[in-house]
Amino acid sequence: QVQLQESGPGLVKPSETLSLTCTVSGASISSYYWSWIRQSPGKGLEWIGYIYYTGITNYNPSLKGRVTISMDTSRSQFSLRLSSVTAADAAVYYCAKHTNRKFNPWGQGTLVTVSS
Amino acid sequence: EIVMTQSPLSLSVTPGQPASISCKSSQSLVYSDGKTYVSWYLQKPGHSPQLLIYEVSSRFSGVPDRFSGSGSGTDFTLKISRVEAEDVGVYYCMEGTHLWTFGQGTKVEIQ
């Protein structure tokens, strides 16, 4: 079955860039859309953006141009970069397979703390 | 901006009894293809969300038939016909029509 695993630093300094990677197994990364979603106590679940293997991306306007999602099909990975982070960006970050306007499955999530 | 409002925010249920969660959208969730993209997720304690229902009323593979979804336009409901202990967690509705917006969540506990 499809499995997703997030990885990356658990601690990011304010004003720096958060970088996370999602590794996909059990499915061709070139066959689906893939999303990043985050969950924080303050804002609940928030969709961040998606990518398709052709390079098509779509981002949540609320993140105001700070987001970039990219893909490495040779490694079956897609990545998230979020610049100029603040305490409001602290959250559990999930990656998920995005098909027919729903998310399934989700990765286990990775906690990111923003602190100096 | 779409707002998804769930109620109640918490629910304590006796095993074997039914439960119902409402989700109201600030805008119609009918997509340009005529379909309505509302899905429901359950986040069990310590786990990531898992898909239960998609396109308002379609049960995802492996989801018990005690779970059902209904609704149209801006009003949607998730029903559990007979709650079991394994159903505890936080339930979220989500619209996939506009910008993939989630409700605040409804915490279900067993009495």
Coordinates of N, CA and C in Angstrom, one line a residue, chain B residues 14-109:
Chain B
T14 N -22.4 6.9 24.7 CA -22.4 5.6 25.3 C -22.2 4.6 24.1
P15 N -21.3 3.6 24.3 CA -21.2 2.5 23.3 C -22.5 1.9 22.9
G16 N -22.6 1.8 21.6 CA -23.8 1.2 21.0 C -24.9 2.3 20.6
Q17 N -24.7 3.5 21.1 CA -25.6 4.6 20.8 C -25.1 5.4 19.5
P18 N -26.0 6.1 18.9 CA -25.7 6.8 17.7 C -25.0 8.1 18.0
A19 N -24.3 8.7 17.0 CA -23.7 10.0 17.2 C -23.8 10.7 15.8
S20 N -23.9 12.0 15.9 CA -24.1 12.8 14.7 C -23.2 14.1 14.8
I21 N -22.5 14.4 13.7 CA -21.7 15.6 13.7 C -22.1 16.5 12.5
S22 N -22.4 17.8 12.7 CA -22.8 18.7 11.7 C -21.6 19.5 11.2
C23 N -21.6 19.8 9.9 CA -20.6 20.6 9.3 C -21.3 21.6 8.3
K24 N -21.1 22.9 8.6 CA -21.7 23.9 7.7 C -20.7 24.7 7.0
S25 N -20.9 24.9 5.7 CA -19.9 25.7 4.9 C -20.5 27.1 4.7
S26 N -19.6 28.1 4.6 CA -20.0 29.5 4.4 C -20.4 29.7 2.9
Q27 N -20.0 28.7 2.1 CA -20.4 28.9 0.7 C -20.8 27.5 0.1
S28 N -21.5 27.5 -1.0 CA -21.9 26.3 -1.6 C -20.6 25.5 -2.0
L29 N -20.7 24.2 -1.8 CA -19.5 23.3 -2.1 C -19.8 22.5 -3.4
V30 N -20.7 22.9 -4.2 CA -20.9 22.2 -5.5 C -19.8 22.7 -6.4
Y31 N -19.0 21.8 -7.0 CA -17.9 22.1 -7.9 C -18.4 22.3 -9.3
S32 N -17.5 22.8 -10.1 CA -17.9 23.0 -11.5 C -18.3 21.7 -12.3
D33 N -17.9 20.6 -11.8 CA -18.2 19.3 -12.4 C -19.6 18.8 -11.9
G34 N -20.2 19.5 -11.0 CA -21.5 19.1 -10.5 C -21.4 18.3 -9.2
K35 N -20.2 17.8 -8.9 CA -20.0 17.0 -7.7 C -19.8 18.0 -6.5
T36 N -20.0 17.4 -5.3 CA -19.8 18.1 -4.0 C -18.6 17.4 -3.3
Y37 N -17.5 18.1 -3.1 CA -16.3 17.5 -2.5 C -16.2 17.8 -1.0
V38 N -17.0 17.1 -0.3 CA -16.9 17.1 1.2 C -16.4 15.8 1.7
S39 N -15.3 15.8 2.5 CA -14.8 14.5 3.0 C -14.7 14.6 4.5
W40 N -14.7 13.5 5.2 CA -14.6 13.4 6.6 C -13.4 12.6 7.0
Y41 N -12.7 13.0 8.0 CA -11.5 12.3 8.5 C -11.6 12.1 10.0
L42 N -11.0 11.0 10.5 CA -10.9 10.7 11.9 C -9.4 10.7 12.3
Q43 N -9.1 11.5 13.3 CA -7.7 11.5 13.8 C -7.8 10.8 15.2
K44 N -7.3 9.6 15.2 CA -7.3 8.8 16.4 C -6.1 9.4 17.3
P45 N -6.2 9.2 18.6 CA -5.1 9.8 19.4 C -3.7 9.3 19.0
G46 N -2.8 10.3 18.8 CA -1.4 9.9 18.4 C -1.2 9.5 17.0
H47 N -2.2 9.7 16.2 CA -2.1 9.3 14.8 C -2.5 10.4 13.8
S48 N -2.1 10.2 12.6 CA -2.5 11.2 11.6 C -3.9 11.0 11.1
P49 N -4.6 12.0 10.6 CA -6.0 11.8 10.1 C -6.1 10.7 9.1
Q50 N -7.2 10.0 9.1 CA -7.5 8.9 8.1 C -8.9 9.2 7.5
L51 N -8.9 8.9 6.2 CA -10.1 9.2 5.4 C -11.2 8.2 5.8
L52 N -12.4 8.8 6.0 CA -13.6 8.0 6.3 C -14.6 8.0 5.1
I53 N -15.0 9.2 4.8 CA -16.0 9.5 3.8 C -15.5 10.5 2.8
Y54 N -15.8 10.4 1.5 CA -15.5 11.4 0.5 C -16.7 11.6 -0.4
E55 N -16.7 12.7 -1.1 CA -17.8 13.2 -1.9 C -19.1 13.0 -1.2
V56 N -19.2 13.6 0.0 CA -20.3 13.7 0.9 C -20.7 12.4 1.5
S57 N -20.9 11.3 0.7 CA -21.5 10.1 1.2 C -20.8 8.8 0.8
S58 N -19.7 8.8 0.1 CA -19.0 7.6 -0.2 C -18.1 7.2 0.8
R59 N -18.3 5.9 1.3 CA -17.4 5.4 2.4 C -16.1 4.9 1.7
F60 N -15.0 5.3 2.3 CA -13.7 4.8 1.8 C -13.5 3.3 2.1
S61 N -12.7 2.7 1.3 CA -12.5 1.3 1.4 C -12.1 0.9 2.9
G62 N -12.8 -0.1 3.4 CA -12.5 -0.6 4.7 C -13.1 0.1 5.9
V63 N -13.8 1.2 5.6 CA -14.5 1.9 6.6 C -15.8 1.2 7.0
P64 N -16.1 0.9 8.3 CA -17.3 0.2 8.6 C -18.6 0.9 8.2
D65 N -19.6 0.1 7.9 CA -20.8 0.7 7.4 C -21.6 1.4 8.5
R66 N -21.2 1.4 9.7 CA -21.8 2.2 10.7 C -21.6 3.7 10.5
F67 N -20.6 4.0 9.7 CA -20.3 5.4 9.3 C -21.1 5.8 8.1
S68 N -21.7 7.0 8.1 CA -22.4 7.4 6.9 C -22.3 8.9 6.8
G69 N -22.3 9.4 5.6 CA -22.3 10.9 5.4 C -23.5 11.3 4.5
S70 N -23.9 12.5 4.7 CA -25.1 13.0 4.0 C -25.0 14.5 3.9
G71 N -25.8 15.1 3.1 CA -25.9 16.6 3.0 C -25.8 17.0 1.6
S72 N -25.9 18.4 1.4 CA -25.9 19.0 0.1 C -25.7 20.5 0.3
G73 N -25.2 21.1 -0.7 CA -25.0 22.6 -0.7 C -24.0 23.1 0.3
T74 N -24.5 23.5 1.5 CA -23.7 24.0 2.5 C -23.8 23.2 3.8
D75 N -24.7 22.3 3.9 CA -25.0 21.6 5.2 C -24.7 20.1 5.0
F76 N -23.8 19.6 5.9 CA -23.4 18.2 5.8 C -23.4 17.5 7.2
T77 N -23.5 16.2 7.2 CA -23.6 15.5 8.5 C -22.8 14.2 8.4
L78 N -22.1 13.8 9.4 CA -21.5 12.5 9.6 C -22.3 11.8 10.7
K79 N -22.7 10.6 10.4 CA -23.4 9.8 11.5 C -22.7 8.5 11.7
I80 N -22.7 8.2 13.0 CA -22.2 6.9 13.4 C -23.4 6.1 14.0
S81 N -23.8 5.1 13.4 CA -25.1 4.4 13.8 C -25.0 3.8 15.2
R82 N -23.8 3.2 15.5 CA -23.6 2.6 16.8 C -22.1 2.8 17.2
V83 N -21.9 3.7 18.1 CA -20.5 4.1 18.4 C -19.8 2.9 19.1
E84 N -18.6 2.7 18.7 CA -17.7 1.6 19.3 C -16.5 2.3 20.0
A85 N -15.9 1.6 20.9 CA -14.7 2.2 21.6 C -13.6 2.7 20.6
E86 N -13.4 2.0 19.5 CA -12.4 2.3 18.6 C -12.7 3.6 17.8
D87 N -13.9 4.2 18.0 CA -14.3 5.3 17.2 C -13.8 6.6 17.9
V88 N -13.2 6.5 19.0 CA -12.8 7.8 19.7 C -11.7 8.5 19.0
G89 N -11.7 9.8 19.0 CA -10.8 10.6 18.4 C -11.4 11.9 17.9
V90 N -10.8 12.7 17.1 CA -11.3 13.9 16.6 C -11.7 13.8 15.1
Y91 N -12.9 14.2 14.8 CA -13.5 14.1 13.5 C -13.4 15.4 12.8
Y92 N -13.0 15.5 11.6 CA -12.9 16.7 10.8 C -13.6 16.6 9.5
C93 N -14.4 17.6 9.2 CA -14.9 17.7 7.8 C -13.9 18.6 7.0
M94 N -14.0 18.4 5.7 CA -13.1 19.2 4.8 C -13.8 19.4 3.5
E95 N -13.7 20.6 3.0 CA -14.2 20.9 1.7 C -13.0 20.8 0.7
G96 N -13.3 20.1 -0.4 CA -12.2 20.0 -1.5 C -12.7 20.7 -2.7
T97 N -13.7 21.5 -2.6 CA -14.3 22.2 -3.8 C -13.5 23.5 -4.1
H98 N -13.1 24.2 -3.0 CA -12.4 25.5 -3.2 C -10.9 25.4 -2.9
L99 N -10.6 25.3 -1.6 CA -9.2 25.4 -1.2 C -8.8 24.5 -0.1
W100 N -9.6 23.3 0.0 CA -9.2 22.3 1.0 C -9.2 22.9 2.4
T101 N -10.3 23.3 2.8 CA -10.5 23.9 4.1 C -11.1 22.9 5.1
F102 N -10.5 22.8 6.3 CA -11.0 21.9 7.3 C -11.9 22.6 8.3
G103 N -12.8 21.8 8.9 CA -13.5 22.3 10.1 C -12.6 22.2 11.3
Q104 N -13.1 22.7 12.5 CA -12.3 22.8 13.7 C -12.1 21.5 14.4
G105 N -12.9 20.5 14.0 CA -12.8 19.2 14.6 C -13.9 19.0 15.7
T106 N -14.3 17.8 15.9 CA -15.2 17.4 16.9 C -14.6 16.2 17.7
K107 N -14.4 16.4 18.9 CA -13.8 15.3 19.7 C -14.9 14.4 20.2
V108 N -14.7 13.1 19.9 CA -15.7 12.1 20.4 C -15.0 11.2 21.4
E109 N -15.7 11.1 22.6 CA -15.2 10.3 23.7 C -16.3 9.3 24.0

